[in-house]
Coordinates of C-alpha atoms in Angstrom, one line a residue:
X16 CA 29.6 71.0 70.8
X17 CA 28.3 71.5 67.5
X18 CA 28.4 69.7 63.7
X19 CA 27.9 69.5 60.1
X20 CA 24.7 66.3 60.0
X21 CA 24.2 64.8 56.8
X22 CA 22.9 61.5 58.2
X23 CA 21.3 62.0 61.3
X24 CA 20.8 59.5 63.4
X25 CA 17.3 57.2 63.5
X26 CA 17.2 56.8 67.5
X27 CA 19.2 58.7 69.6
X28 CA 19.1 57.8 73.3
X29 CA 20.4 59.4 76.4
X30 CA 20.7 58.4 79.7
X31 CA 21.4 55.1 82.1
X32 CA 24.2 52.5 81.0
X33 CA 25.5 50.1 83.2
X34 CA 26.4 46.2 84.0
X35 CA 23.9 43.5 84.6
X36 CA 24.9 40.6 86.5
X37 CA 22.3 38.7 86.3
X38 CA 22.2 35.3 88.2
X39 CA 23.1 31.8 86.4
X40 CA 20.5 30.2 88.5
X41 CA 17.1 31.0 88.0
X42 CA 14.5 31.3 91.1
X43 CA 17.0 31.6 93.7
X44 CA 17.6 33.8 95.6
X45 CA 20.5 36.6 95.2
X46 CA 22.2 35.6 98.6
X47 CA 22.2 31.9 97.3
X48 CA 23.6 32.4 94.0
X49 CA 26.7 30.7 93.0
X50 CA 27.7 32.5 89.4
X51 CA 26.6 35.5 87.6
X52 CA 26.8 36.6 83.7
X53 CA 27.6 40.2 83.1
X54 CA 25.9 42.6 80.0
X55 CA 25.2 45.2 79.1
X56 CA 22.4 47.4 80.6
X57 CA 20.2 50.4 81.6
X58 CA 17.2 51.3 80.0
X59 CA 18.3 54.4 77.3
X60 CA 21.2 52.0 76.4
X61 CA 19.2 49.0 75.6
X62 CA 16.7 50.6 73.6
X63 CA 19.3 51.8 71.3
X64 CA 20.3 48.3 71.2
X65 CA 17.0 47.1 70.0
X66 CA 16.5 49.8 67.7
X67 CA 19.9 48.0 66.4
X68 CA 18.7 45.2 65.9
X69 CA 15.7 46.5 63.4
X70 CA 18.3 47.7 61.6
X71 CA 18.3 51.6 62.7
X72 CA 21.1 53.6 63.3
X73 CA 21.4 53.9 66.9
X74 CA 23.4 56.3 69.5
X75 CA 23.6 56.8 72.8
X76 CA 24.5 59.5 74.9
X77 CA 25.6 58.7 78.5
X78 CA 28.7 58.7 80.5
X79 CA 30.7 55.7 82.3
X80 CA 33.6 55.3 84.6
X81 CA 37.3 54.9 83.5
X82 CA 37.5 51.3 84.4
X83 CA 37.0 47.9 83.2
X84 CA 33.2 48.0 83.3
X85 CA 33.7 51.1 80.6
X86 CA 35.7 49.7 78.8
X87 CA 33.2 46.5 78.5
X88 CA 30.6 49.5 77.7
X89 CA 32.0 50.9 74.9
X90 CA 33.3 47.6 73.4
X91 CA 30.0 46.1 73.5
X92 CA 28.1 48.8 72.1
X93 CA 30.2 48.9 68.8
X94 CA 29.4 45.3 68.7
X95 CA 25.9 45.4 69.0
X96 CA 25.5 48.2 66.5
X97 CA 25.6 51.4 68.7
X98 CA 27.4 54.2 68.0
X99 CA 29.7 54.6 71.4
X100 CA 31.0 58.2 69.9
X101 CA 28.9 60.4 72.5
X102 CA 29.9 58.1 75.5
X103 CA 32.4 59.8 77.7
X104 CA 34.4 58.4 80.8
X105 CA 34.3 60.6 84.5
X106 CA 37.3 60.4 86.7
X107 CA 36.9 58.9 90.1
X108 CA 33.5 57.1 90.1
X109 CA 33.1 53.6 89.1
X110 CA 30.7 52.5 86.2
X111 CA 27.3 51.1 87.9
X112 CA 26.5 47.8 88.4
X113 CA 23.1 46.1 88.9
X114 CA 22.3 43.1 90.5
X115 CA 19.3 40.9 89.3
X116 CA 16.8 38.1 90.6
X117 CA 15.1 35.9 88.4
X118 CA 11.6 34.6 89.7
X119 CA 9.6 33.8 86.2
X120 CA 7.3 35.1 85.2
X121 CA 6.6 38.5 86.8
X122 CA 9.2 39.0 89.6
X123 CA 12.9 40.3 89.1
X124 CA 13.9 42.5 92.6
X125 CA 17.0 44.4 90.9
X126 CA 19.2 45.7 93.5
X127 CA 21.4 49.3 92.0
X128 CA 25.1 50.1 92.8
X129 CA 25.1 53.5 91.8
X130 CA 27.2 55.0 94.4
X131 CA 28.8 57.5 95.0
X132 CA 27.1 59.1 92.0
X133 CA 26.2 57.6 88.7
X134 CA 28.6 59.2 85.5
X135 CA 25.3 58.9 83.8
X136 CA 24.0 61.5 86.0
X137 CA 27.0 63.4 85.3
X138 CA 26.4 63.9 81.0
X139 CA 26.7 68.4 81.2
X140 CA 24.9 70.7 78.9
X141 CA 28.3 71.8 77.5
X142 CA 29.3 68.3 76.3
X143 CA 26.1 67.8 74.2
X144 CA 25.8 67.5 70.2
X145 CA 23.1 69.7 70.0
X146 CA 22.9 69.3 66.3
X147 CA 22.7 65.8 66.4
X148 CA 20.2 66.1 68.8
X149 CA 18.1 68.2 66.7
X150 CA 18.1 66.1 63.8
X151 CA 18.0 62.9 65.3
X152 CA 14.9 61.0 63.7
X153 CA 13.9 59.9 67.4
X154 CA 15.5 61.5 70.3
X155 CA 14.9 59.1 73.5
X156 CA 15.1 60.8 77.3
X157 CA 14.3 58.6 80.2
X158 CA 12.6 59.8 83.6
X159 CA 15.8 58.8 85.6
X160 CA 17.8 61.2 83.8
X161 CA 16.1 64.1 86.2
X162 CA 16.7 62.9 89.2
X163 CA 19.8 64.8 89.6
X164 CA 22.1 67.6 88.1
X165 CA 24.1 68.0 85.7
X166 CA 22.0 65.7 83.6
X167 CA 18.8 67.4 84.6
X168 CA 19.9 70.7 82.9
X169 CA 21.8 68.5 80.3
X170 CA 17.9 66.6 79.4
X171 CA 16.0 70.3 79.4
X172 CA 18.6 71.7 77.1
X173 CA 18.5 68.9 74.7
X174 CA 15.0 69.0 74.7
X175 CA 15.3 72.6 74.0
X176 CA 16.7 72.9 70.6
X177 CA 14.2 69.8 69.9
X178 CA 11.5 72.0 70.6
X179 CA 8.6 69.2 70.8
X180 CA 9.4 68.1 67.9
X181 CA 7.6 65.1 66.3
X182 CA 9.0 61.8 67.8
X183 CA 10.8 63.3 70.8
X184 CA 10.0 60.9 73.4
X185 CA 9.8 60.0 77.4
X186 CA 10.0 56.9 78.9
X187 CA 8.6 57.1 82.4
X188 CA 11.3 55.0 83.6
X189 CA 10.6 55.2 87.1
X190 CA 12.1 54.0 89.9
X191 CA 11.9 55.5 93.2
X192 CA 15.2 53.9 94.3
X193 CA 17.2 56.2 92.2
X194 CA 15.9 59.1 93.3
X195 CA 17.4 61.1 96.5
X196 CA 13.9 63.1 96.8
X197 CA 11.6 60.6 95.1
X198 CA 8.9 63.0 95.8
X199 CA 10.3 65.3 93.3
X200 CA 10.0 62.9 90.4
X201 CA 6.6 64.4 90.1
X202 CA 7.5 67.8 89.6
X203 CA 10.2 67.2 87.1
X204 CA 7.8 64.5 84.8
X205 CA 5.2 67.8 84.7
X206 CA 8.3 70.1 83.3
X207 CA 9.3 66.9 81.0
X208 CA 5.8 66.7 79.8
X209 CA 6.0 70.2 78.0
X210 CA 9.1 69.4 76.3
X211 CA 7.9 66.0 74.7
X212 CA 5.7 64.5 72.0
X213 CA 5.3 60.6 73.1
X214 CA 4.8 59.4 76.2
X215 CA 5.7 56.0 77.6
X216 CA 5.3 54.0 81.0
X217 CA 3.9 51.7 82.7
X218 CA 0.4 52.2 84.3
X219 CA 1.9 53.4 87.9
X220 CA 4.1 55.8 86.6
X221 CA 1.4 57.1 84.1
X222 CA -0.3 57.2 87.3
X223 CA 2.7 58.9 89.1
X224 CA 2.2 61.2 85.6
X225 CA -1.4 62.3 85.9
X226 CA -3.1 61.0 89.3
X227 CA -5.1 58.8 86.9
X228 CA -5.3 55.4 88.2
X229 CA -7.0 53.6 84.7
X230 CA -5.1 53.3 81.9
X231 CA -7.9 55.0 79.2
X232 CA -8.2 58.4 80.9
X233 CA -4.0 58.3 82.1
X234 CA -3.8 58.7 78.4
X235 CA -6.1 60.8 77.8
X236 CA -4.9 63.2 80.7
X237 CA -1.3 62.7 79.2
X238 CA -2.7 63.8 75.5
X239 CA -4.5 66.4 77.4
X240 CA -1.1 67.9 78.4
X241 CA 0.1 68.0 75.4
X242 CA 1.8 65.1 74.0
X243 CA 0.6 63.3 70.6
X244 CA 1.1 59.7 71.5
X245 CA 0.4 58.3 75.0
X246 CA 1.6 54.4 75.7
X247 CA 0.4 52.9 78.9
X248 CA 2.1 49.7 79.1
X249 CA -0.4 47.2 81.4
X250 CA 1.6 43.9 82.1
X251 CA -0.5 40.9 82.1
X252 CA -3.5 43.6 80.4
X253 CA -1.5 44.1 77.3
X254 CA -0.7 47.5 76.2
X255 CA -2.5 50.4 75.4
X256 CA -1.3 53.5 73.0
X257 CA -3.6 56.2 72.4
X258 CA -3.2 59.6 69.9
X259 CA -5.9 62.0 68.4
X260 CA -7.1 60.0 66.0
X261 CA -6.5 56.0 67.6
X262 CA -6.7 53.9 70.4
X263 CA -5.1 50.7 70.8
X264 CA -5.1 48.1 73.0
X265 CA -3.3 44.8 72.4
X266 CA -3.1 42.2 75.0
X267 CA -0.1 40.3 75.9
X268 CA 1.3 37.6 73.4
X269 CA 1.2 34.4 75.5
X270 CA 5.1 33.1 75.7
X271 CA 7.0 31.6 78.6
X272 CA 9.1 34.2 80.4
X273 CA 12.2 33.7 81.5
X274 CA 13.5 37.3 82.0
X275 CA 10.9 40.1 82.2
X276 CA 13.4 42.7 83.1
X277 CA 14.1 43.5 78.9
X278 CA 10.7 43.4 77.5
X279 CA 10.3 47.4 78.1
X280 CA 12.8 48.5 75.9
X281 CA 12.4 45.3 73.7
X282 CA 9.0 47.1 73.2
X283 CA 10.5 50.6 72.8
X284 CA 13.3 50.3 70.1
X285 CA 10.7 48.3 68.1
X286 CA 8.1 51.3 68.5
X287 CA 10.7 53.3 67.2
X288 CA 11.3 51.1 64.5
X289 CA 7.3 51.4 63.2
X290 CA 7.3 54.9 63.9
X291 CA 10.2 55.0 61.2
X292 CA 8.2 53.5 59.2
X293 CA 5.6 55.4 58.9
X294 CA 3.1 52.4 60.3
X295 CA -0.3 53.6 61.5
X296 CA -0.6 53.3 65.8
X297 CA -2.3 49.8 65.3
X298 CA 0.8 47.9 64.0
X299 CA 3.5 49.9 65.6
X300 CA 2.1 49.0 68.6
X301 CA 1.6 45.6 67.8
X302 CA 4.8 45.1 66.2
X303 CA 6.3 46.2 69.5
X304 CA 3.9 44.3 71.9
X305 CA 5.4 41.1 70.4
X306 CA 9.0 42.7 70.3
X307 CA 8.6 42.7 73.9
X308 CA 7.2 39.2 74.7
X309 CA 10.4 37.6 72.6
X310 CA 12.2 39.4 74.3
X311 CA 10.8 38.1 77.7
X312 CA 10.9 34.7 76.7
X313 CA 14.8 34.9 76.3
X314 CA 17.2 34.9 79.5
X315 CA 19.3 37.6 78.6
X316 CA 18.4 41.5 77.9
X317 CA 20.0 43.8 75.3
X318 CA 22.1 41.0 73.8
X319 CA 18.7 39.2 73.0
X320 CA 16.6 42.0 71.5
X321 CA 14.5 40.6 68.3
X322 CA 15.8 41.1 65.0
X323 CA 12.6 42.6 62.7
X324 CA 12.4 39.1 60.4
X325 CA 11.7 37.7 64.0
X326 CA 9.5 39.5 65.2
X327 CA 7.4 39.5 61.6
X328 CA 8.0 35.9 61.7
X329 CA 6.4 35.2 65.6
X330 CA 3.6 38.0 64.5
X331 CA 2.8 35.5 61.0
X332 CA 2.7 32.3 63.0
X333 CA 0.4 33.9 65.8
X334 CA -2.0 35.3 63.4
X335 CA -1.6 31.8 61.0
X336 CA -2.5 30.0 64.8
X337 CA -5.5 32.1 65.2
X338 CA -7.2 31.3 61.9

């Protein structure tokens, strides 16, 4: 599939879309839970969704089933300011669903229905925009989206026509549960890593990424292979984000959490947003560092992402705090 762009797209995403249910009842457990809310989720979708929410315009690439829960899907994406265009349905499989747990502040078990395959898994090399990929501003792949084919060959020939291009990024996005062969996730984050200019994870699967257990030389190895921006997200350490030139490190922003399980791609659509902007390492990453703990401090996920006048406002009232 090919196009005419004349506005290419700021953040284009691809991979895992899904339903939350998350539980009504905070710290209790899922088998005493009496009522559930359902969103949107899955981790390419929702940081399109907070890339949204700066303002940017957003895409996603990813497939669902021809049921209800895809219908939901599409709906909600128009109304949170994703384009839904490049979101096709597959016959015969049902759209994922994701259970949640809610123990505040740092545990939330999830619990994946992704059975018998995933339509996300199922996005085919011949169905791709590859000019929209191309020009997309920020071109988004997640980890998962290798852990079976078609969408492994889909995600190498996307990143293809990118050709490591500047601000064609991976999120580590790991989690062994949605891998077959979990012991092949290694092999296919050392092909990723030649195709890709920023890096993000968490500090075990920057570890998974390099064998490097501290988060300093995990970026280092990762800028060693290659890429121009490594992010090693740290939890209760902060963050750190490291190119060439900078190193950052910005500890956490103290807030009450509520729901941890959006503050990851709370944190990457408003990286996105600073890299847009042409912001320096120092305040992208500190613009999304706060990004993330709002977003943590909220009970829902995608529909709670930060607006930008949010986040600038929490950042002027934490620095007007420390004076």
């Amino acid at each position: 599939m090919q196009s005419n762009i004349t506005n290419p797209f700021d953040v284009l995403t691809i991979g895992r879309v899904g339903i939350d249910l998350y539980p009504l009842q905070s710290g209790t457990p899922l088998d005493q839970v009496e009522s559930f809310q359902k969103y949107i989720g899955g981790s390419a979708t929702n940081v399109a969704i907070a890339a949204a929410q700066h303002g940017l315009r957003a895409a996603v690439i990813t497939r669902t089933g021809m049921d209800p829960f895809g219908k939901f899907i599409q709906d909600e994406l128009i109304r949170l300011g994703v384009s839904n265009h490049y979101v096709s349905n597959v016959h015969n499989v049902p759209t994922p669903v994701v259970f949640a747990e809610i123990f505040p502040p740092d545990n939330f078990p999830l619990y994946y229905y992704r059975e018998p395959k995933a339509p996300d898994l199922m996005i085919e090399s011949k169905e791709l925009d590859l000019d929209v990929i191309k020009e997309a501003k920020i071109y988004w792949s997640t980890l998962t989206g290798l852990s079976d084919e078609p969408s492994r060959s889909a995600h190498f020939t996307a990143w293809n026509v990118r050709n490591r291009c500047a601000h064609t990024v991976l999120d580590l996005d790991y989690r062994s549960t949605l891998w077959k062969y979990p012991n092949s996730a290694k092999v296919q984050i050392t092909n990723a890593l030649r195709e890709v200019s920023i890096v993000i994870g968490n500090l075990e699967e920057c570890e998974l990424a390099t064998q490097e257990s501290d988060p300093q030389r995990a970026a280092s190895a990762l800028l060693d292979k290659g890429v121009e921006i490594a992010v090693v997200k740290m939890g209760p350490q902060g963050v750190l984000a490291k190119s060439r030139n900078e190193t950052v490190h910005k500890l956490p922003y103290p807030v009450k959490v509520l729901n941890g399980l959006g503050a990851g791609d709370s944190f990457g659509g408003a990286f996105c947003f600073g890299l847009l902007q042409g912001w320096d390492l120092e305040r992208t990453t500190n613009f999304a560092n706060m990004a993330g703990a709002i977003n943590a401090s909220r009970q829902e996920c995608a529909t709670a992402m930060p607006t930008t006048q949010e986040v600038l406002t929490a950042l002027a009232q934490t620095e007007r705090e420390e004076k």
